[in-house]
CSV table of C-alpha atoms in Angstrom, one decimal:
chain,number,residue,atom,x,y,z
N,1,UNK,CA,13.8,-28.4,-91.0
N,2,UNK,CA,13.6,-25.6,-88.4
N,3,UNK,CA,16.3,-22.9,-88.7
N,4,UNK,CA,17.3,-22.4,-85.1
N,5,UNK,CA,19.6,-19.4,-85.9
N,6,UNK,CA,16.7,-17.4,-87.3
N,7,UNK,CA,14.0,-18.5,-84.8
N,8,UNK,CA,12.1,-15.5,-83.5
N,9,UNK,CA,11.5,-14.9,-79.8
N,10,UNK,CA,8.2,-13.4,-78.8
N,11,UNK,CA,8.9,-10.2,-76.9
N,12,UNK,CA,5.9,-10.7,-74.7
N,13,UNK,CA,7.3,-13.9,-73.3
N,14,UNK,CA,9.5,-13.6,-70.2
N,15,UNK,CA,12.2,-16.2,-69.9
N,16,UNK,CA,12.5,-17.1,-66.2
N,17,UNK,CA,15.9,-16.6,-64.6
N,18,UNK,CA,17.5,-19.7,-63.0
N,19,UNK,CA,16.5,-19.9,-59.3
N,20,UNK,CA,19.1,-18.3,-57.0
N,21,UNK,CA,17.5,-19.6,-53.8
N,22,UNK,CA,19.9,-21.7,-51.9
N,23,UNK,CA,18.9,-25.2,-51.0
N,24,UNK,CA,17.2,-25.5,-47.7
N,25,UNK,CA,19.2,-27.0,-44.9
N,26,UNK,CA,17.4,-29.8,-43.1
N,27,UNK,CA,17.1,-29.3,-39.3
N,28,UNK,CA,19.0,-31.9,-37.3
N,29,UNK,CA,16.9,-34.9,-36.1
N,30,UNK,CA,17.1,-37.2,-33.1
N,31,UNK,CA,18.7,-39.8,-35.4
N,32,UNK,CA,21.5,-37.3,-36.4
N,33,UNK,CA,22.2,-36.8,-32.7
N,34,UNK,CA,22.3,-40.5,-32.1
N,35,UNK,CA,24.6,-41.2,-35.0
N,36,UNK,CA,27.2,-38.6,-34.0
N,37,UNK,CA,27.0,-39.6,-30.3
N,38,UNK,CA,27.4,-43.2,-31.1
N,39,UNK,CA,24.2,-44.3,-29.3
N,40,UNK,CA,20.7,-45.4,-30.3
N,41,UNK,CA,17.9,-42.9,-30.8
N,42,UNK,CA,16.1,-44.5,-27.8
N,43,UNK,CA,19.1,-43.4,-25.7
N,44,UNK,CA,18.8,-39.8,-27.0
N,45,UNK,CA,15.1,-39.9,-26.1
N,46,UNK,CA,15.9,-41.1,-22.6
N,47,UNK,CA,18.4,-38.2,-22.2
N,48,UNK,CA,15.8,-35.7,-23.3
N,49,UNK,CA,13.4,-37.1,-20.7
N,50,UNK,CA,16.0,-37.3,-17.9
N,51,UNK,CA,15.7,-41.1,-17.5
N,52,UNK,CA,17.6,-42.3,-14.5
N,53,UNK,CA,19.2,-45.3,-16.3
N,54,UNK,CA,21.5,-43.2,-18.5
N,55,UNK,CA,25.1,-43.2,-17.4
N,56,UNK,CA,26.5,-39.6,-16.7
N,57,UNK,CA,29.2,-39.9,-19.4
N,58,UNK,CA,26.7,-41.0,-22.0
N,59,UNK,CA,24.3,-38.3,-21.1
N,60,UNK,CA,27.0,-35.6,-21.4
N,61,UNK,CA,28.2,-37.0,-24.8
N,62,UNK,CA,24.6,-36.7,-26.1
N,63,UNK,CA,24.2,-33.2,-24.7
N,64,UNK,CA,27.4,-32.1,-26.3
N,65,UNK,CA,26.3,-33.3,-29.7
N,66,UNK,CA,22.9,-31.6,-29.2
N,67,UNK,CA,24.8,-28.3,-28.5
N,68,UNK,CA,27.1,-28.7,-31.5
N,69,UNK,CA,24.1,-29.4,-33.8
N,70,UNK,CA,21.9,-26.8,-32.1
N,71,UNK,CA,19.3,-29.6,-31.9
N,72,UNK,CA,15.8,-28.5,-30.9
N,73,UNK,CA,13.6,-31.4,-29.7
N,74,UNK,CA,10.1,-31.6,-31.2
N,75,UNK,CA,7.7,-30.6,-28.5
N,76,UNK,CA,4.8,-32.6,-29.9
N,77,UNK,CA,6.9,-35.7,-30.2
N,78,UNK,CA,8.1,-35.4,-26.6
N,79,UNK,CA,4.5,-35.1,-25.5
N,80,UNK,CA,3.7,-38.4,-27.2
N,81,UNK,CA,6.5,-40.1,-25.4
N,82,UNK,CA,6.1,-38.7,-22.0
N,83,UNK,CA,2.3,-38.1,-22.0
N,84,UNK,CA,3.1,-34.5,-20.8
N,85,UNK,CA,2.7,-31.3,-22.8
N,86,UNK,CA,4.8,-29.2,-20.5
N,87,UNK,CA,2.4,-26.4,-21.3
N,88,UNK,CA,0.8,-23.9,-19.0
N,89,UNK,CA,-2.4,-22.2,-20.0
N,90,UNK,CA,-3.3,-18.6,-19.3
N,91,UNK,CA,-6.9,-17.4,-19.4
N,92,UNK,CA,-6.9,-13.6,-19.7
N,93,UNK,CA,-9.9,-11.3,-19.8
N,94,UNK,CA,-8.0,-8.0,-20.2
N,95,UNK,CA,-4.6,-8.6,-21.7
N,96,UNK,CA,-4.4,-5.1,-23.4
N,97,UNK,CA,-4.2,-3.3,-20.0
N,98,UNK,CA,-0.8,-2.8,-18.3
N,99,UNK,CA,-1.2,-5.0,-15.3
N,100,UNK,CA,-2.6,-8.1,-17.1
N,101,UNK,CA,-0.1,-7.7,-20.0
N,102,UNK,CA,2.8,-7.4,-17.6
N,103,UNK,CA,1.6,-10.4,-15.6
N,104,UNK,CA,1.4,-12.5,-18.8
N,105,UNK,CA,4.9,-11.5,-19.9
N,106,UNK,CA,6.3,-12.3,-16.4
N,107,UNK,CA,4.7,-15.8,-16.4
N,108,UNK,CA,5.9,-16.6,-19.8
N,109,UNK,CA,9.5,-15.7,-18.8
N,110,UNK,CA,9.3,-17.8,-15.6
N,111,UNK,CA,7.8,-20.7,-17.4
N,112,UNK,CA,10.5,-20.8,-20.0
N,113,UNK,CA,13.1,-20.9,-17.3
N,114,UNK,CA,11.4,-23.9,-15.9
N,115,UNK,CA,11.2,-25.7,-19.2
N,116,UNK,CA,7.5,-25.0,-19.9
N,117,UNK,CA,5.6,-23.4,-22.7
N,118,UNK,CA,2.7,-21.0,-22.3
N,119,UNK,CA,-0.5,-20.9,-24.3
N,120,UNK,CA,-2.7,-17.8,-23.8
N,121,UNK,CA,-6.5,-17.6,-24.4
N,122,UNK,CA,-7.7,-14.0,-24.5
N,123,UNK,CA,-11.4,-13.9,-24.0
N,124,UNK,CA,-13.3,-10.9,-25.4
N,125,UNK,CA,-15.8,-10.6,-22.7
N,126,UNK,CA,-16.4,-12.0,-19.2
N,127,UNK,CA,-19.6,-13.8,-19.9
N,128,UNK,CA,-20.0,-17.5,-19.1
N,129,UNK,CA,-19.9,-18.6,-22.8
N,130,UNK,CA,-16.6,-16.8,-23.5
N,131,UNK,CA,-15.0,-18.2,-20.4
N,132,UNK,CA,-16.1,-21.8,-21.2
N,133,UNK,CA,-14.8,-21.4,-24.8
N,134,UNK,CA,-11.4,-20.1,-23.5
N,135,UNK,CA,-11.0,-23.0,-21.1
N,136,UNK,CA,-12.0,-25.5,-23.9
N,137,UNK,CA,-9.4,-24.0,-26.2
N,138,UNK,CA,-6.7,-24.5,-23.6
N,139,UNK,CA,-7.8,-28.0,-22.6
N,140,UNK,CA,-7.6,-29.0,-26.2
N,141,UNK,CA,-3.8,-28.2,-26.1
N,142,UNK,CA,-3.3,-30.6,-23.2
N,143,UNK,CA,-2.3,-27.9,-20.6
N,144,UNK,CA,-0.9,-29.3,-17.4
N,145,UNK,CA,-1.8,-26.2,-15.3
N,146,UNK,CA,-3.8,-23.0,-15.6
N,147,UNK,CA,-3.3,-19.3,-14.6
N,148,UNK,CA,-6.4,-17.1,-14.6
N,149,UNK,CA,-5.8,-13.4,-15.0
N,150,UNK,CA,-9.2,-11.7,-15.0
N,151,UNK,CA,-9.9,-8.4,-13.3
N,152,UNK,CA,-13.6,-8.7,-12.9
N,153,UNK,CA,-15.3,-10.4,-9.9
N,154,UNK,CA,-17.9,-12.0,-12.2
N,155,UNK,CA,-15.2,-14.0,-14.0
N,156,UNK,CA,-14.4,-15.8,-10.8
N,157,UNK,CA,-18.1,-16.3,-10.0
N,158,UNK,CA,-18.4,-18.1,-13.4
N,159,UNK,CA,-15.2,-20.1,-12.9
N,160,UNK,CA,-16.5,-21.4,-9.6
N,161,UNK,CA,-19.4,-23.0,-11.5
N,162,UNK,CA,-17.1,-24.7,-14.1
N,163,UNK,CA,-15.0,-27.8,-13.7
N,164,UNK,CA,-11.3,-27.0,-13.7
N,165,UNK,CA,-9.6,-30.4,-13.9
N,166,UNK,CA,-5.9,-29.2,-13.7
N,167,UNK,CA,-4.0,-27.4,-11.0
N,168,UNK,CA,-4.6,-23.7,-11.3
N,169,UNK,CA,-3.6,-20.3,-9.8
N,170,UNK,CA,-5.7,-17.1,-9.9
N,171,UNK,CA,-4.1,-13.7,-9.8
N,172,UNK,CA,-6.7,-11.7,-7.9
N,173,UNK,CA,-7.1,-10.0,-4.5
N,174,UNK,CA,-10.6,-10.8,-3.5
N,175,UNK,CA,-9.7,-13.2,-0.7
N,176,UNK,CA,-11.8,-15.9,-2.5
N,177,UNK,CA,-10.3,-19.4,-3.0
N,178,UNK,CA,-7.1,-18.6,-1.0
N,179,UNK,CA,-5.6,-22.1,-1.8
N,180,UNK,CA,-5.3,-21.1,-5.4
N,181,UNK,CA,-4.6,-17.4,-5.2
N,182,UNK,CA,-1.5,-15.2,-5.6
N,183,UNK,CA,-1.7,-11.4,-5.8
N,184,UNK,CA,-0.2,-8.0,-5.1
N,185,UNK,CA,-1.7,-6.4,-2.0
N,186,UNK,CA,-3.6,-3.6,-3.7
N,187,UNK,CA,-5.1,-2.4,-0.5
N,188,UNK,CA,-1.7,-2.0,1.1
N,189,UNK,CA,-0.4,-0.2,-1.9
N,190,UNK,CA,-3.3,2.3,-1.9
N,191,UNK,CA,-2.8,2.9,1.8
N,192,UNK,CA,0.9,3.7,1.2
N,193,UNK,CA,0.0,6.2,-1.5
N,194,UNK,CA,-2.7,7.9,0.6
N,195,UNK,CA,-0.5,7.9,3.7
N,196,UNK,CA,2.3,9.6,1.7
N,197,UNK,CA,0.0,12.5,0.8
N,198,UNK,CA,-1.3,12.9,4.3
N,199,UNK,CA,2.3,12.9,5.7
N,200,UNK,CA,3.2,15.7,3.3
N,201,UNK,CA,0.3,17.7,4.9
N,202,UNK,CA,-2.6,17.1,2.5
N,203,UNK,CA,-6.1,16.9,3.9
N,204,UNK,CA,-8.1,17.7,0.7
N,205,UNK,CA,-7.5,14.6,-1.4
N,206,UNK,CA,-9.6,13.2,-4.3
N,207,UNK,CA,-9.3,9.6,-5.4
N,208,UNK,CA,-9.7,8.9,-9.1
N,209,UNK,CA,-10.8,5.2,-9.0
N,210,UNK,CA,-10.8,2.6,-11.8
N,211,UNK,CA,-13.9,0.8,-13.3
N,212,UNK,CA,-16.4,-0.3,-10.7
N,213,UNK,CA,-16.3,-4.0,-11.7
N,214,UNK,CA,-12.5,-4.3,-11.5
N,215,UNK,CA,-11.1,-6.2,-8.5
N,216,UNK,CA,-8.0,-4.0,-8.4
N,217,UNK,CA,-10.0,-0.8,-8.6
N,218,UNK,CA,-12.2,-1.8,-5.8
N,219,UNK,CA,-9.2,-2.8,-3.6
N,220,UNK,CA,-7.3,0.4,-4.3
N,221,UNK,CA,-10.4,2.5,-3.5
N,222,UNK,CA,-10.9,0.5,-0.3
N,223,UNK,CA,-7.2,1.2,0.6
N,224,UNK,CA,-7.7,4.9,0.1
N,225,UNK,CA,-10.8,5.0,2.2
N,226,UNK,CA,-9.3,2.9,4.9
N,227,UNK,CA,-6.2,5.1,5.3
N,228,UNK,CA,-8.2,8.3,5.2
N,229,UNK,CA,-10.4,7.0,8.0
N,230,UNK,CA,-7.5,5.7,10.0
N,231,UNK,CA,-5.9,9.2,9.8
N,232,UNK,CA,-9.2,10.9,10.6
N,233,UNK,CA,-9.2,12.8,7.3
N,234,UNK,CA,-12.5,13.8,5.8
N,235,UNK,CA,-13.2,12.1,2.5
N,236,UNK,CA,-15.2,12.8,-0.7
N,237,UNK,CA,-16.8,10.2,-2.9
N,238,UNK,CA,-14.2,8.6,-5.2
N,239,UNK,CA,-14.6,9.3,-8.9
N,240,UNK,CA,-15.0,6.2,-11.0
N,241,UNK,CA,-12.8,6.2,-14.1
N,242,UNK,CA,-11.9,3.8,-16.9
N,243,UNK,CA,-8.1,3.6,-16.6
N,244,UNK,CA,-7.4,5.9,-19.6
N,245,UNK,CA,-5.4,9.1,-19.7
N,246,UNK,CA,-8.2,10.7,-21.6
N,247,UNK,CA,-10.6,10.2,-18.7
N,248,UNK,CA,-8.0,11.5,-16.3
N,249,UNK,CA,-7.6,14.7,-18.4
N,250,UNK,CA,-11.4,15.4,-18.5
N,251,UNK,CA,-11.9,14.5,-14.8
N,252,UNK,CA,-9.0,16.9,-13.9
N,253,UNK,CA,-10.5,19.7,-15.9
N,254,UNK,CA,-13.9,19.3,-14.2
N,255,UNK,CA,-12.3,19.2,-10.7
N,256,UNK,CA,-10.2,22.3,-11.4
N,257,UNK,CA,-13.4,24.3,-12.0
N,258,UNK,CA,-14.0,24.0,-8.3
N,259,UNK,CA,-10.4,23.4,-7.1
N,260,UNK,CA,-11.4,22.3,-3.6
N,261,UNK,CA,-8.5,19.9,-3.3
N,262,UNK,CA,-4.7,19.9,-3.0
N,263,UNK,CA,-3.9,16.4,-4.1
N,264,UNK,CA,-5.2,13.6,-6.4
N,265,UNK,CA,-4.5,9.9,-6.0
N,266,UNK,CA,-5.2,8.3,-9.3
N,267,UNK,CA,-5.8,4.5,-9.3
N,268,UNK,CA,-3.3,4.0,-12.2
N,269,UNK,CA,-0.5,5.9,-13.9
N,270,UNK,CA,-2.4,6.6,-17.2
N,271,UNK,CA,-5.2,8.4,-15.4
N,272,UNK,CA,-2.6,10.3,-13.4
N,273,UNK,CA,-0.9,11.4,-16.7
N,274,UNK,CA,-4.3,12.8,-17.9
N,275,UNK,CA,-4.7,14.7,-14.6
N,276,UNK,CA,-1.3,16.1,-14.9
N,277,UNK,CA,-2.0,17.3,-18.4
N,278,UNK,CA,-5.2,19.0,-17.2
N,279,UNK,CA,-3.3,20.8,-14.3
N,280,UNK,CA,-0.6,22.1,-16.6
N,281,UNK,CA,-3.2,23.0,-19.2
N,282,UNK,CA,-4.9,25.2,-16.6
N,283,UNK,CA,-1.6,27.1,-16.0
N,284,UNK,CA,-0.9,25.4,-12.7
N,285,UNK,CA,2.3,23.7,-11.6
N,286,UNK,CA,2.9,20.2,-10.1
N,287,UNK,CA,3.5,19.8,-7.2
N,288,UNK,CA,3.4,23.6,-6.3
N,289,UNK,CA,-0.3,23.9,-6.8
N,290,UNK,CA,-1.5,20.3,-6.9
N,291,UNK,CA,0.2,17.1,-6.0
N,292,UNK,CA,-0.5,13.9,-8.0
N,293,UNK,CA,0.2,10.3,-7.2
N,294,UNK,CA,-0.4,7.2,-9.3
N,295,UNK,CA,-0.3,3.4,-9.2
N,296,UNK,CA,1.6,0.7,-11.2
N,297,UNK,CA,4.9,2.5,-12.0
N,298,UNK,CA,4.6,2.0,-15.7
N,299,UNK,CA,8.0,2.4,-17.5
N,300,UNK,CA,7.1,5.9,-18.6
N,301,UNK,CA,6.2,7.1,-15.1
N,302,UNK,CA,9.7,8.2,-14.3
N,303,UNK,CA,9.7,10.4,-17.5
N,304,UNK,CA,6.4,12.3,-16.9
N,305,UNK,CA,6.9,15.9,-16.1
N,306,UNK,CA,7.5,16.1,-13.2
N,307,UNK,CA,8.4,12.4,-12.7
N,308,UNK,CA,5.4,10.6,-11.1
N,309,UNK,CA,5.3,9.4,-7.5
N,310,UNK,CA,3.6,6.0,-7.7
N,311,UNK,CA,3.2,2.5,-6.4
N,312,UNK,CA,5.3,-0.3,-8.0
N,313,UNK,CA,4.1,-3.8,-8.5
N,314,UNK,CA,6.9,-6.4,-9.0
N,315,UNK,CA,5.5,-8.3,-12.0
N,316,UNK,CA,8.7,-10.3,-12.5
N,317,UNK,CA,8.5,-11.6,-9.0
N,318,UNK,CA,4.8,-12.2,-9.4
N,319,UNK,CA,5.5,-14.4,-12.5
N,320,UNK,CA,8.2,-16.4,-10.7
N,321,UNK,CA,6.0,-17.1,-7.7
N,322,UNK,CA,3.0,-17.9,-9.9
N,323,UNK,CA,4.9,-20.5,-11.9
N,324,UNK,CA,6.6,-21.9,-8.7
N,325,UNK,CA,3.2,-22.3,-7.0
N,326,UNK,CA,1.7,-23.9,-10.1
N,327,UNK,CA,4.5,-26.3,-10.8
N,328,UNK,CA,4.5,-27.3,-7.1
N,329,UNK,CA,0.9,-28.4,-7.5
N,330,UNK,CA,1.5,-30.1,-10.9
N,331,UNK,CA,4.4,-32.1,-9.6
N,332,UNK,CA,2.8,-32.7,-6.1
N,333,UNK,CA,5.7,-30.9,-4.5
N,334,UNK,CA,5.3,-28.4,-1.6
N,335,UNK,CA,4.1,-25.1,-3.0
N,336,UNK,CA,6.8,-22.5,-2.6
N,337,UNK,CA,4.6,-19.4,-2.4
N,338,UNK,CA,1.0,-18.4,-1.5
N,339,UNK,CA,-0.7,-15.2,-0.5
N,340,UNK,CA,0.2,-11.7,-1.5
N,341,UNK,CA,3.2,-9.6,-2.5
N,342,UNK,CA,3.8,-6.2,-0.9
N,343,UNK,CA,4.0,-3.3,-3.4
N,344,UNK,CA,6.5,-0.5,-3.1
N,345,UNK,CA,6.0,3.2,-2.9
N,346,UNK,CA,8.2,5.0,-5.4
N,347,UNK,CA,8.8,8.6,-4.4
N,348,UNK,CA,9.5,11.1,-7.2
N,349,UNK,CA,8.7,14.8,-7.8
N,350,UNK,CA,5.0,15.0,-8.3
N,351,UNK,CA,4.1,15.3,-4.6
N,352,UNK,CA,4.9,18.2,-2.4
N,353,UNK,CA,3.4,20.2,0.5
N,354,UNK,CA,-0.1,21.7,-0.1
N,355,UNK,CA,-0.3,25.3,-1.3
N,356,UNK,CA,-3.2,26.1,1.0
């Protein structure tokens, strides 16, 4: 017989503690809603899908129970019933940059307000294979509409050769495919920035442009050249940059070795920040010695030193209009918006009268 009182316990053996984890609470189901509302689960399904046969008092009772239970309908199950995914796809080629990233966030917010989900496919490059793979990924999720946010012209050249079998909107300002396009008027924004410098008395102005293959960079450069020509101000060749503050800093240092200018219009706020760093690093002051103006009005622009004069794009409005236009096409309703949005010049302290 085993003597339990004298049984030895191996010190190397760890006795597990009783589990302290609370039992998981099951999420409420459609049948829970039906039981508490006193209706069938088919009736709850009809309420979820806005079926016209449901009496108002029944619908309200079901909605009240849903609110009490904090019931969240299963999106996949609803898609099976309605044959609609209520999903918008976004094909983005440069989502790490401020403009595309802000556009995506605005579209997601507007889509949620309209009861839609968003699925984003970020393509690493703008070659035909990557674009086709991105579209295939979104199609596999049953998207009902598509938004294309791609800054390079060659992306749209590739898309024109592919079959897009859902309603779509492109955010670009090339003037191509106007029936599916929504954009901010980049040319107008650049002209406003350039005009502001000229009106303050500047005639020696450099333009720090974005990458050559970017649609926005090309449009902003065109706006600069158009306004300089309209005002009969001599121009120098724009300097092609890469959107980064690092490039702006090195370009500013190079330009300051000659210093044959009184103002710089940078094609985005990050490059403007780099230019401002170079100016101050050279012992000069902004705007006393050099004026600087940017584009985009990133959240930090108001806190540069001095605060940056720039051009603001209303990304929230762009997102609302984009979703309204797309859903109008999906539901065969009259599209609410088409065309371009007008950007706004935001005047702060980085622009003054020329020193010479």
